[in-house]
CSV table of C-alpha atoms and ligand atoms in Angstrom, one decimal:
chain,number,residue,atom,x,y,z
A,1,UNK,CA,2.7,-55.9,-21.3
A,2,UNK,CA,3.8,-52.8,-19.5
A,3,UNK,CA,1.0,-51.8,-17.2
A,4,UNK,CA,3.2,-53.9,-15.0
A,5,UNK,CA,6.4,-52.2,-16.0
A,6,UNK,CA,6.5,-49.8,-13.2
A,7,UNK,CA,5.7,-52.4,-10.6
A,8,UNK,CA,8.4,-54.6,-12.2
A,9,UNK,CA,11.0,-52.0,-11.7
A,10,UNK,CA,10.3,-52.0,-8.0
A,11,UNK,CA,10.2,-55.8,-7.8
A,12,UNK,CA,13.4,-56.5,-9.8
A,13,UNK,CA,16.3,-56.9,-7.5
A,14,UNK,CA,18.9,-57.2,-10.2
A,15,UNK,CA,20.6,-54.2,-11.5
A,16,UNK,CA,20.9,-55.8,-15.0
A,17,UNK,CA,18.7,-54.0,-17.4
A,18,UNK,CA,17.9,-57.2,-19.3
A,19,UNK,CA,16.4,-58.6,-16.2
A,20,UNK,CA,14.4,-55.5,-15.6
A,21,UNK,CA,13.1,-55.5,-19.1
A,22,UNK,CA,12.2,-59.2,-19.0
A,23,UNK,CA,10.5,-58.7,-15.7
A,24,UNK,CA,8.6,-55.8,-17.2
A,25,UNK,CA,7.3,-57.9,-20.0
A,26,UNK,CA,6.5,-61.1,-18.1
A,27,UNK,CA,5.3,-60.2,-14.7
A,28,UNK,CA,1.6,-59.8,-13.9
A,29,UNK,CA,2.1,-57.6,-10.9
A,30,UNK,CA,-0.5,-55.0,-10.2
A,31,UNK,CA,0.6,-51.6,-11.2
A,32,UNK,CA,1.6,-49.4,-8.3
A,33,UNK,CA,3.2,-46.0,-7.9
A,34,UNK,CA,5.2,-47.0,-4.9
A,35,UNK,CA,8.2,-49.3,-5.0
A,36,UNK,CA,8.4,-52.0,-2.5
A,37,UNK,CA,11.1,-51.0,0.0
A,38,UNK,CA,12.3,-54.5,0.5
A,39,UNK,CA,12.3,-56.1,-3.0
A,40,UNK,CA,12.6,-59.8,-3.1
A,41,UNK,CA,15.6,-61.0,-5.2
A,42,UNK,CA,14.6,-62.7,-8.4
A,43,UNK,CA,15.8,-66.3,-8.5
A,44,UNK,CA,15.4,-66.9,-12.2
A,45,UNK,CA,18.6,-67.4,-14.1
A,46,UNK,CA,19.3,-64.1,-15.8
A,47,UNK,CA,22.8,-63.4,-17.1
A,48,UNK,CA,24.3,-60.8,-14.9
A,49,UNK,CA,26.6,-58.3,-16.4
A,50,UNK,CA,28.2,-57.5,-13.1
A,51,UNK,CA,28.8,-59.4,-9.9
A,52,UNK,CA,28.4,-56.3,-7.7
A,53,UNK,CA,25.0,-56.1,-6.2
A,54,UNK,CA,23.7,-52.6,-6.9
A,55,UNK,CA,20.5,-51.6,-5.2
A,56,UNK,CA,17.4,-51.9,-7.3
A,57,UNK,CA,16.4,-48.8,-9.2
A,58,UNK,CA,13.9,-46.7,-7.3
A,59,UNK,CA,10.9,-45.2,-8.9
A,60,UNK,CA,12.1,-41.7,-8.8
A,61,UNK,CA,10.4,-39.6,-11.6
A,62,UNK,CA,12.9,-38.5,-14.2
A,63,UNK,CA,15.4,-41.2,-13.5
A,64,UNK,CA,13.9,-44.1,-15.5
A,65,UNK,CA,14.1,-44.2,-19.3
A,66,UNK,CA,11.2,-45.6,-21.3
A,67,UNK,CA,11.1,-46.5,-24.9
A,68,UNK,CA,7.8,-44.9,-26.0
A,69,UNK,CA,5.6,-46.5,-28.7
A,70,UNK,CA,7.4,-44.3,-31.3
A,71,UNK,CA,10.7,-45.9,-30.4
A,72,UNK,CA,11.9,-42.5,-29.0
A,73,UNK,CA,13.3,-42.6,-25.5
A,74,UNK,CA,11.7,-40.5,-22.8
A,75,UNK,CA,12.1,-40.2,-19.0
A,76,UNK,CA,9.4,-41.7,-16.9
A,77,UNK,CA,7.5,-39.2,-14.7
A,78,UNK,CA,4.8,-41.4,-13.2
A,79,UNK,CA,1.5,-42.6,-14.6
A,80,UNK,CA,-1.7,-40.9,-15.3
A,81,UNK,CA,-3.7,-44.1,-14.7
A,82,UNK,CA,-2.9,-47.8,-15.1
A,83,UNK,CA,-2.9,-47.5,-18.9
A,84,UNK,CA,-0.7,-44.5,-19.5
A,85,UNK,CA,2.7,-43.4,-18.4
A,86,UNK,CA,3.7,-39.7,-18.1
A,87,UNK,CA,7.0,-39.2,-19.9
A,88,UNK,CA,9.2,-36.3,-20.9
A,89,UNK,CA,9.3,-35.4,-24.6
A,90,UNK,CA,12.6,-34.4,-26.4
A,91,UNK,CA,11.5,-30.7,-25.9
A,92,UNK,CA,11.2,-31.5,-22.1
A,93,UNK,CA,7.4,-31.4,-22.0
A,94,UNK,CA,5.2,-34.0,-20.2
A,95,UNK,CA,2.9,-36.2,-22.2
A,96,UNK,CA,1.3,-39.5,-21.7
A,97,UNK,CA,1.9,-42.7,-23.7
A,98,UNK,CA,0.2,-46.1,-23.6
A,99,UNK,CA,2.0,-48.2,-21.0
A,100,UNK,CA,1.3,-51.5,-22.8
A,101,UNK,CA,3.4,-50.5,-25.7
A,102,UNK,CA,6.2,-48.9,-23.8
A,103,UNK,CA,9.3,-50.6,-22.2
A,104,UNK,CA,11.9,-49.8,-19.7
A,105,UNK,CA,15.4,-49.3,-21.1
A,106,UNK,CA,18.3,-49.9,-18.7
A,107,UNK,CA,21.7,-51.5,-18.5
A,108,UNK,CA,22.5,-51.1,-22.2
A,109,UNK,CA,26.0,-51.2,-23.7
A,110,UNK,CA,26.2,-47.9,-25.5
A,111,UNK,CA,24.2,-44.7,-25.6
A,112,UNK,CA,25.0,-42.7,-28.7
A,113,UNK,CA,24.2,-39.0,-28.7
A,114,UNK,CA,24.0,-37.3,-32.1
A,115,UNK,CA,24.6,-33.7,-31.3
A,116,UNK,CA,22.0,-30.9,-32.1
A,117,UNK,CA,18.8,-31.5,-34.1
A,118,UNK,CA,15.5,-29.8,-34.7
A,119,UNK,CA,15.6,-26.1,-33.9
A,120,UNK,CA,19.4,-26.4,-33.4
A,121,UNK,CA,21.1,-27.4,-36.7
A,122,UNK,CA,24.6,-27.1,-35.3
A,123,UNK,CA,27.5,-26.1,-37.5
A,124,UNK,CA,27.0,-25.5,-41.2
A,125,UNK,CA,29.2,-26.7,-44.1
A,126,UNK,CA,30.0,-24.2,-46.8
A,127,UNK,CA,27.7,-26.3,-49.0
A,128,UNK,CA,24.8,-25.8,-46.6
A,129,UNK,CA,24.8,-29.3,-45.1
A,130,UNK,CA,24.2,-29.1,-41.4
A,131,UNK,CA,25.9,-30.8,-38.5
A,132,UNK,CA,22.7,-32.2,-36.9
A,133,UNK,CA,21.9,-34.2,-40.0
A,134,UNK,CA,25.5,-35.4,-40.4
A,135,UNK,CA,25.8,-36.4,-36.7
A,136,UNK,CA,22.6,-38.3,-36.9
A,137,UNK,CA,23.6,-40.2,-40.0
A,138,UNK,CA,26.9,-41.2,-38.5
A,139,UNK,CA,25.3,-42.2,-35.2
A,140,UNK,CA,22.7,-44.4,-37.0
A,141,UNK,CA,25.6,-46.1,-38.9
A,142,UNK,CA,27.5,-46.7,-35.7
A,143,UNK,CA,24.4,-48.1,-34.0
A,144,UNK,CA,23.9,-50.5,-36.8
A,145,UNK,CA,27.5,-51.7,-36.7
A,146,UNK,CA,27.5,-52.2,-33.0
A,147,UNK,CA,24.1,-53.9,-33.0
A,148,UNK,CA,25.2,-56.3,-35.7
A,149,UNK,CA,28.0,-57.3,-33.2
A,150,UNK,CA,25.4,-58.1,-30.6
A,151,UNK,CA,25.6,-55.0,-28.5
A,152,UNK,CA,22.6,-53.2,-27.0
A,153,UNK,CA,22.7,-49.6,-28.4
A,154,UNK,CA,20.3,-46.7,-27.9
A,155,UNK,CA,20.3,-43.2,-29.2
A,156,UNK,CA,19.3,-39.9,-27.5
A,157,UNK,CA,17.7,-38.9,-30.7
A,158,UNK,CA,17.0,-41.0,-33.9
A,159,UNK,CA,15.5,-38.3,-36.1
A,160,UNK,CA,15.7,-34.6,-36.6
A,161,UNK,CA,14.3,-33.3,-33.3
A,162,UNK,CA,15.8,-31.2,-30.6
A,163,UNK,CA,16.7,-32.5,-27.2
A,164,UNK,CA,18.2,-30.5,-24.3
A,165,UNK,CA,21.7,-31.2,-23.0
A,166,UNK,CA,20.2,-31.9,-19.6
A,167,UNK,CA,17.8,-34.4,-21.0
A,168,UNK,CA,20.5,-36.2,-23.0
A,169,UNK,CA,22.6,-36.5,-19.9
A,170,UNK,CA,19.6,-37.7,-17.8
A,171,UNK,CA,18.9,-40.3,-20.4
A,172,UNK,CA,22.5,-41.5,-19.9
A,173,UNK,CA,22.1,-41.8,-16.2
A,174,UNK,CA,18.7,-43.5,-16.6
A,175,UNK,CA,19.7,-46.0,-19.2
A,176,UNK,CA,23.0,-46.7,-17.4
A,177,UNK,CA,25.1,-47.5,-20.5
A,178,UNK,CA,28.7,-48.7,-20.3
A,179,UNK,CA,29.6,-45.8,-22.5
A,180,UNK,CA,28.1,-42.5,-23.7
A,181,UNK,CA,29.4,-41.2,-27.0
A,182,UNK,CA,28.3,-37.7,-28.2
A,183,UNK,CA,28.9,-37.4,-31.9
A,184,UNK,CA,29.7,-33.9,-33.3
A,185,UNK,CA,31.6,-32.3,-36.2
A,186,UNK,CA,33.7,-29.3,-35.8
A,187,UNK,CA,33.6,-25.7,-37.0
A,188,UNK,CA,35.1,-22.4,-36.4
A,189,UNK,CA,38.2,-22.4,-38.5
A,190,UNK,CA,39.1,-23.4,-42.0
A,191,UNK,CA,42.8,-23.4,-42.2
A,192,UNK,CA,44.0,-26.6,-43.9
A,193,UNK,CA,47.3,-27.7,-42.3
A,194,UNK,CA,48.1,-31.1,-43.9
A,195,UNK,CA,49.6,-32.2,-40.7
A,196,UNK,CA,47.0,-34.8,-40.1
A,197,UNK,CA,43.4,-35.1,-39.1
A,198,UNK,CA,42.2,-32.5,-36.5
A,199,UNK,CA,40.0,-34.8,-34.6
A,200,UNK,CA,39.1,-33.4,-31.1
A,201,UNK,CA,37.9,-35.6,-28.4
A,202,UNK,CA,36.8,-34.4,-24.9
A,203,UNK,CA,36.5,-36.7,-22.0
A,204,UNK,CA,35.3,-36.3,-18.4
A,205,UNK,CA,38.3,-35.0,-16.5
A,206,UNK,CA,37.9,-37.3,-13.5
A,207,UNK,CA,37.0,-40.5,-15.4
A,208,UNK,CA,40.0,-42.6,-16.4
A,209,UNK,CA,37.8,-45.0,-18.5
A,210,UNK,CA,36.2,-42.0,-20.3
A,211,UNK,CA,39.8,-40.9,-21.1
A,212,UNK,CA,40.8,-44.4,-22.4
A,213,UNK,CA,37.6,-44.5,-24.5
A,214,UNK,CA,38.6,-41.1,-26.0
A,215,UNK,CA,42.1,-42.4,-26.7
A,216,UNK,CA,40.8,-45.5,-28.4
A,217,UNK,CA,38.4,-43.5,-30.5
A,218,UNK,CA,41.2,-41.2,-31.5
A,219,UNK,CA,43.5,-44.0,-32.5
A,220,UNK,CA,40.7,-45.6,-34.5
A,221,UNK,CA,39.7,-42.4,-36.3
A,222,UNK,CA,43.3,-41.4,-37.0
A,223,UNK,CA,44.0,-44.8,-38.5
A,224,UNK,CA,40.7,-45.0,-40.4
A,225,UNK,CA,40.5,-41.4,-41.7
A,226,UNK,CA,43.7,-39.7,-40.9
A,227,UNK,CA,45.6,-41.8,-43.4
A,228,UNK,CA,43.7,-40.1,-46.3
A,229,UNK,CA,45.5,-37.5,-48.2
A,230,UNK,CA,43.2,-34.7,-47.4
A,231,UNK,CA,43.6,-31.0,-46.6
A,232,UNK,CA,42.8,-31.5,-42.9
A,233,UNK,CA,42.1,-28.7,-40.6
A,234,UNK,CA,43.7,-29.1,-37.2
A,235,UNK,CA,43.5,-26.6,-34.4
A,236,UNK,CA,45.7,-26.4,-31.4
A,237,UNK,CA,43.1,-28.5,-29.6
A,238,UNK,CA,43.4,-31.6,-31.7
A,239,UNK,CA,43.7,-34.9,-29.8
A,240,UNK,CA,42.2,-36.2,-26.6
A,241,UNK,CA,41.7,-33.8,-23.7
A,242,UNK,CA,39.7,-32.7,-20.7
A,243,UNK,CA,38.2,-29.3,-20.8
A,244,UNK,CA,37.3,-27.9,-17.4
A,245,UNK,CA,35.9,-24.6,-16.2
A,246,UNK,CA,37.2,-22.4,-13.5
A,247,UNK,CA,34.9,-24.2,-11.0
A,248,UNK,CA,37.0,-27.3,-11.6
A,249,UNK,CA,34.3,-29.3,-13.3
A,250,UNK,CA,33.8,-30.5,-16.8
A,251,UNK,CA,33.0,-27.6,-19.1
A,252,UNK,CA,30.6,-29.5,-21.3
A,253,UNK,CA,27.3,-30.2,-19.8
A,254,UNK,CA,26.9,-33.5,-21.5
A,255,UNK,CA,30.1,-34.7,-19.7
A,256,UNK,CA,29.6,-32.9,-16.4
A,257,UNK,CA,26.0,-34.1,-16.0
A,258,UNK,CA,26.8,-37.7,-16.9
A,259,UNK,CA,29.3,-38.3,-14.1
A,260,UNK,CA,29.4,-42.0,-13.3
A,261,UNK,CA,28.9,-43.0,-16.9
A,262,UNK,CA,32.1,-42.8,-19.0
A,263,UNK,CA,31.4,-40.2,-21.5
A,264,UNK,CA,33.1,-38.5,-24.4
A,265,UNK,CA,32.4,-35.9,-27.1
A,266,UNK,CA,33.9,-36.7,-30.5
A,267,UNK,CA,34.5,-33.9,-33.1
A,268,UNK,CA,35.8,-36.2,-35.8
A,269,UNK,CA,36.5,-33.6,-38.5
A,270,UNK,CA,35.8,-30.0,-39.6
A,271,UNK,CA,32.5,-29.5,-41.3
A,272,UNK,CA,33.3,-25.9,-41.7
A,273,UNK,CA,36.3,-26.7,-43.9
A,274,UNK,CA,35.5,-26.8,-47.7
A,275,UNK,CA,37.6,-29.9,-48.3
A,276,UNK,CA,36.5,-31.9,-45.3
A,277,UNK,CA,32.8,-31.0,-45.9
A,278,UNK,CA,33.2,-32.5,-49.3
A,279,UNK,CA,34.5,-35.7,-47.8
A,280,UNK,CA,31.8,-35.7,-45.0
A,281,UNK,CA,29.1,-35.5,-47.7
A,282,UNK,CA,30.2,-38.8,-49.2
A,283,UNK,CA,28.7,-42.2,-48.2
A,284,UNK,CA,32.2,-43.7,-48.2
A,285,UNK,CA,33.7,-41.3,-45.7
A,286,UNK,CA,30.7,-41.5,-43.4
A,287,UNK,CA,30.9,-45.3,-43.5
A,288,UNK,CA,34.6,-45.2,-42.7
A,289,UNK,CA,34.0,-42.8,-39.8
A,290,UNK,CA,31.2,-44.9,-38.4
A,291,UNK,CA,33.4,-48.0,-38.7
A,292,UNK,CA,36.2,-46.3,-36.9
A,293,UNK,CA,33.9,-45.2,-34.1
A,294,UNK,CA,32.3,-48.6,-33.8
A,295,UNK,CA,35.8,-50.3,-33.7
A,296,UNK,CA,37.0,-47.9,-31.1
A,297,UNK,CA,34.0,-48.5,-28.9
A,298,UNK,CA,34.2,-52.3,-29.3
A,299,UNK,CA,37.9,-52.2,-28.5
A,300,UNK,CA,37.2,-50.2,-25.3
A,301,UNK,CA,34.6,-52.7,-24.3
A,302,UNK,CA,36.7,-55.8,-24.9
A,303,UNK,CA,40.3,-54.8,-24.2
A,304,UNK,CA,42.4,-52.8,-21.8
A,305,UNK,CA,44.3,-51.1,-24.6
A,306,UNK,CA,45.4,-47.6,-23.7
A,307,UNK,CA,44.6,-45.7,-26.8
A,308,UNK,CA,46.6,-42.6,-27.8
A,309,UNK,CA,46.4,-39.0,-28.8
A,310,UNK,CA,46.4,-37.7,-25.3
A,311,UNK,CA,47.0,-33.9,-24.8
A,312,UNK,CA,47.2,-31.7,-21.7
A,313,UNK,CA,43.7,-30.6,-20.5
A,314,UNK,CA,42.9,-27.0,-20.4
A,315,UNK,CA,40.7,-24.7,-18.3
A,316,UNK,CA,38.4,-22.3,-20.1
A,317,UNK,CA,35.1,-20.9,-19.2
A,318,UNK,CA,32.5,-20.1,-21.7
A,319,UNK,CA,28.8,-20.1,-22.3
A,320,UNK,CA,27.0,-23.0,-23.9
A,321,UNK,CA,24.2,-22.4,-26.4
A,322,UNK,CA,20.9,-22.0,-24.6
A,323,UNK,CA,18.1,-22.7,-27.0
A,324,UNK,CA,14.7,-21.2,-26.6
A,325,UNK,CA,12.4,-24.2,-26.0
A,326,UNK,CA,9.2,-22.3,-26.8
A,327,UNK,CA,9.8,-22.9,-30.5
A,328,UNK,CA,10.8,-26.6,-29.9
A,329,UNK,CA,8.6,-29.0,-31.9
A,330,UNK,CA,8.1,-32.5,-30.5
A,331,UNK,CA,7.7,-35.6,-32.5
A,332,UNK,CA,4.7,-37.8,-31.5
A,333,UNK,CA,5.6,-40.4,-29.0
A,334,UNK,CA,2.3,-42.2,-29.0
A,335,UNK,CA,2.5,-44.3,-32.2
A,336,UNK,CA,5.0,-46.4,-34.0
A,337,UNK,CA,6.7,-44.4,-36.8
A,338,UNK,CA,6.7,-45.5,-40.5
B,401,ZN,ZN1,28.2,-29.9,-32.4
């Protein structure tokens, strides 16, 4: 299959990811490390998702996403020989995987990003449940719902492993999804207000479509979960906002580094709150949250609805958590799992 993948990337003149992937699985082109500078347009009938003719992707290491044999996405960094690609691991190391059972991933509908994982468990519930596990479970449910509706969905992580913020963002640029949704759950305060759900959604300050996606996700979560008679925690930052730093760019790396791909961070509810953590532990609540997120994403993709919950943005500097990658443990990318 994919010893020809790298060559196919250079040969495909269509920006549509489906075309690229098909080319990658059908062509018999000789593997090469250099992209043809004048790629011939493909004439086969491939459904185009856009009428604008973007230039074909270039073979720039670190800018192409590959589904490794494990199913885990990695960034392509060249090939060791005709049989093995060099890819990045979630811990941002370089390993090789068999090219024949790898595939290029590009032009997808949605890239879901379950926050934290591995050495970074994220927030903790009073019960001990951690955010990384909850984020992953919700994201897998959202992926299943969207895929059932025919959408092409990928995840930045699909198990309990770490991935750097830079790598998550680079996967978004490489897979070129229509939307990037980072799924988190909040912590920091536990002060039930009963004034409504305290969902916080952050969007890229300069991207109107990211803002609209945030508004539709807010509307959907508020309708699907906010109607419950729960002791919600709601901070002054509830709603849909941009958070920028004093340099004038997005505060959150996962939004700043994904410029060009509409991206949002969703903090649906407070994991640090005793009452919300109880809800978040239930299958029923997680299913409802996933349904609300999937509905909001679908609505963003298929309508021009404006959404709601918009609040003034704010400027605040801070320091993101820098994890020490020396203790990062990579999953194997070489073999199919389970
Ligand atoms: Zn988080």
